[in-house]
XYZ file of C-alpha atoms in Angstrom:
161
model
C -165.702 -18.137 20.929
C -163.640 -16.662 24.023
C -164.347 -17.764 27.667
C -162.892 -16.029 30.154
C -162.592 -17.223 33.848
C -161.198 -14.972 36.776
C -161.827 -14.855 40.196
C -162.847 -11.787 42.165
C -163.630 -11.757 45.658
C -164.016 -15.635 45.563
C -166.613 -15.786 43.275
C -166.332 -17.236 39.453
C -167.344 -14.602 36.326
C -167.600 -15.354 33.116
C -167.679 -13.564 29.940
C -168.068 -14.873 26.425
C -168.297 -14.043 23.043
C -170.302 -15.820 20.598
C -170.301 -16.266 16.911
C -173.325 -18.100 15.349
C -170.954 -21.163 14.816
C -170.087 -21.206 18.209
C -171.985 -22.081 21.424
C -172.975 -19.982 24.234
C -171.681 -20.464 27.988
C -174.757 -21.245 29.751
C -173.746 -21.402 33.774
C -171.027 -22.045 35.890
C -171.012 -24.256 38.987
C -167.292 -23.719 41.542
C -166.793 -26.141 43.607
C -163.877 -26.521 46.127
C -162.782 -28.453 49.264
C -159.713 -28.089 51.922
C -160.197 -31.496 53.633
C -157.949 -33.468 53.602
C -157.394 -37.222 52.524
C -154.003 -39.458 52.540
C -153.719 -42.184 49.927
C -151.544 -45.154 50.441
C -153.203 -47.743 47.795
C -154.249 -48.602 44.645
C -157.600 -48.148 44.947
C -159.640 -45.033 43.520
C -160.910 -42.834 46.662
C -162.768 -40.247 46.731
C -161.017 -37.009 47.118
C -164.180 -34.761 48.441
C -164.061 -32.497 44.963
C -167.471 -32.437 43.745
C -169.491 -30.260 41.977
C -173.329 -30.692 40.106
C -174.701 -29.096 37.887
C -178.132 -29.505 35.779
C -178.180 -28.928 32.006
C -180.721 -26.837 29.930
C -180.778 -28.644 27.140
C -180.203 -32.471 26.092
C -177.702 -30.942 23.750
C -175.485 -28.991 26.289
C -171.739 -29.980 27.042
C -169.773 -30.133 30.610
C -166.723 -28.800 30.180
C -165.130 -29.739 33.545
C -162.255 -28.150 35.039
C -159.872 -29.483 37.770
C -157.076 -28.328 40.156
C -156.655 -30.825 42.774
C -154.131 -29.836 45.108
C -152.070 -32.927 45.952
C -148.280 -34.045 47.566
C -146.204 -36.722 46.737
C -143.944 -38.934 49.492
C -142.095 -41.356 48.616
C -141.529 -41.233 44.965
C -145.336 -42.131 44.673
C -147.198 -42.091 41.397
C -150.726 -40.823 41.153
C -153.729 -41.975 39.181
C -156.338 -39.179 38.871
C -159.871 -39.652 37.805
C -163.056 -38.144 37.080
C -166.804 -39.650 37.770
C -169.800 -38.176 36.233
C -173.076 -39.739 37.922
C -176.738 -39.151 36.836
C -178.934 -38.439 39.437
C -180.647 -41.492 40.282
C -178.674 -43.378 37.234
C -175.664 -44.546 35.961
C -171.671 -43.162 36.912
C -169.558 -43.218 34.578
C -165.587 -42.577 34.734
C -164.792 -40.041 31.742
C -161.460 -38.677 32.619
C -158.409 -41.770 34.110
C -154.604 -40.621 33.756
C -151.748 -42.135 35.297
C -148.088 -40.963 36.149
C -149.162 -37.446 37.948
C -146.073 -37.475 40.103
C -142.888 -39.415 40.276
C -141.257 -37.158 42.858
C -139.963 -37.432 45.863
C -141.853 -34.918 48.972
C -143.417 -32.905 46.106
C -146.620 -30.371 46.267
C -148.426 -29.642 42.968
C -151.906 -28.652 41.503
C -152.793 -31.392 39.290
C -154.693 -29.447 36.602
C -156.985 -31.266 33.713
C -159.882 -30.350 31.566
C -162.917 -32.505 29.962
C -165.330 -31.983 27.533
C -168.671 -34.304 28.500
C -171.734 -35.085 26.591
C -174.045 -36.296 29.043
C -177.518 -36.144 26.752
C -179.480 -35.354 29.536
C -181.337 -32.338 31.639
C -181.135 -34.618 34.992
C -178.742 -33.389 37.617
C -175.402 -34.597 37.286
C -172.722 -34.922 39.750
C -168.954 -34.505 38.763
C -166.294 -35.820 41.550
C -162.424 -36.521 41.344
C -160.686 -39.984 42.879
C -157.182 -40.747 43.042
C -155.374 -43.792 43.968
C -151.232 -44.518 44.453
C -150.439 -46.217 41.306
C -146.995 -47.392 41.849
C -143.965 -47.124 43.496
C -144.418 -46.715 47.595
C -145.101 -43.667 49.834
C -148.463 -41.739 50.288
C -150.055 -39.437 48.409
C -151.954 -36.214 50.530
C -155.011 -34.432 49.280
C -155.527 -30.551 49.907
C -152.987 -30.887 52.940
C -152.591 -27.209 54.255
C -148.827 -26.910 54.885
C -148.029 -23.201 56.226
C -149.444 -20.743 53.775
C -151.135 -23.201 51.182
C -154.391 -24.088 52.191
C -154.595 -27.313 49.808
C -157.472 -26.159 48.298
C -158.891 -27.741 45.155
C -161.043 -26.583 42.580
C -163.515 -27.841 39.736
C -165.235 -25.283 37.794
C -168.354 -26.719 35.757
C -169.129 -24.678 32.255
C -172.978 -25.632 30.707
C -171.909 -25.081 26.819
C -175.316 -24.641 25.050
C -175.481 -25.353 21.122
């Protein structure tokens, strides 16, 4: 199968093609955000990426996609993680990595992929959280600086069977 994602005009297409073996992409949910948020612990805050999405089928996939634009100060290290919550149920945290950054006054897109199985056809919510890990300094969510808007993205694919 071959997904392919471009953006025209700001809005998401896809295209796919199938093979019997493979499954079929179902619907796609863009989310994005330009506010800002400035990190200075170790605690997991919300970064104000979220998307939701409600599957077809009990036996759909979520293939989640992430660019969260962030900026390092201070030599900080980042912890990035994803949160999948059933509506009116259970969150669960399905995506946790450690050591985005490391650099010193350094912008980057932070860019990760997951493949969920959430077994249901209730609404589910996907957000991202980051926290400073280590080190000192701050970390800065989607902070504009002169041409660069900060924007992040998460892109939501429904993969039927």
């Amino acid at each position: 199968q071959c997904v392919n994602y471009t953006r025209a005009n700001g809005k998401a297409l896809v295209s796919h093609h199938s093979s019997s073996s493979f499954g079929k992409v179902l619907q796609v949910v863009l989310g994005s955000t330009t506010t800002a948020v400035d990190l200075d612990s170790d605690t997991l805050t919300d970064t104000n990426l979220t998307a939701s999405i409600t599957c077809a089928a009990t036996s759909s996939k979520v293939l989640v996609l992430i660019s969260q634009s962030v900026d390092h100060n201070g030599r900080s290290i980042g912890q990035l993680a994803i949160q999948r919550t059933i509506s009116g149920g259970a969150t669960t945290k399905i995506f946790d990595a450690i050591n985005f950054g490391d650099a010193d006054n350094v912008r980057a897109y932070h860019s990760t992929y997951v493949l969920d199985s959430p077994s249901t056809t209730t609404a589910l919510t996907y957000k991202t959280q980051m926290a400073r890990h280590d080190q000192s300094g701050t970390i800065n969510v989607q902070r504009a600086d002169g041409s660069d808007s900060g924007k992040s993205t998460i892109v939501l694919l429904e993969i039927g069977a």
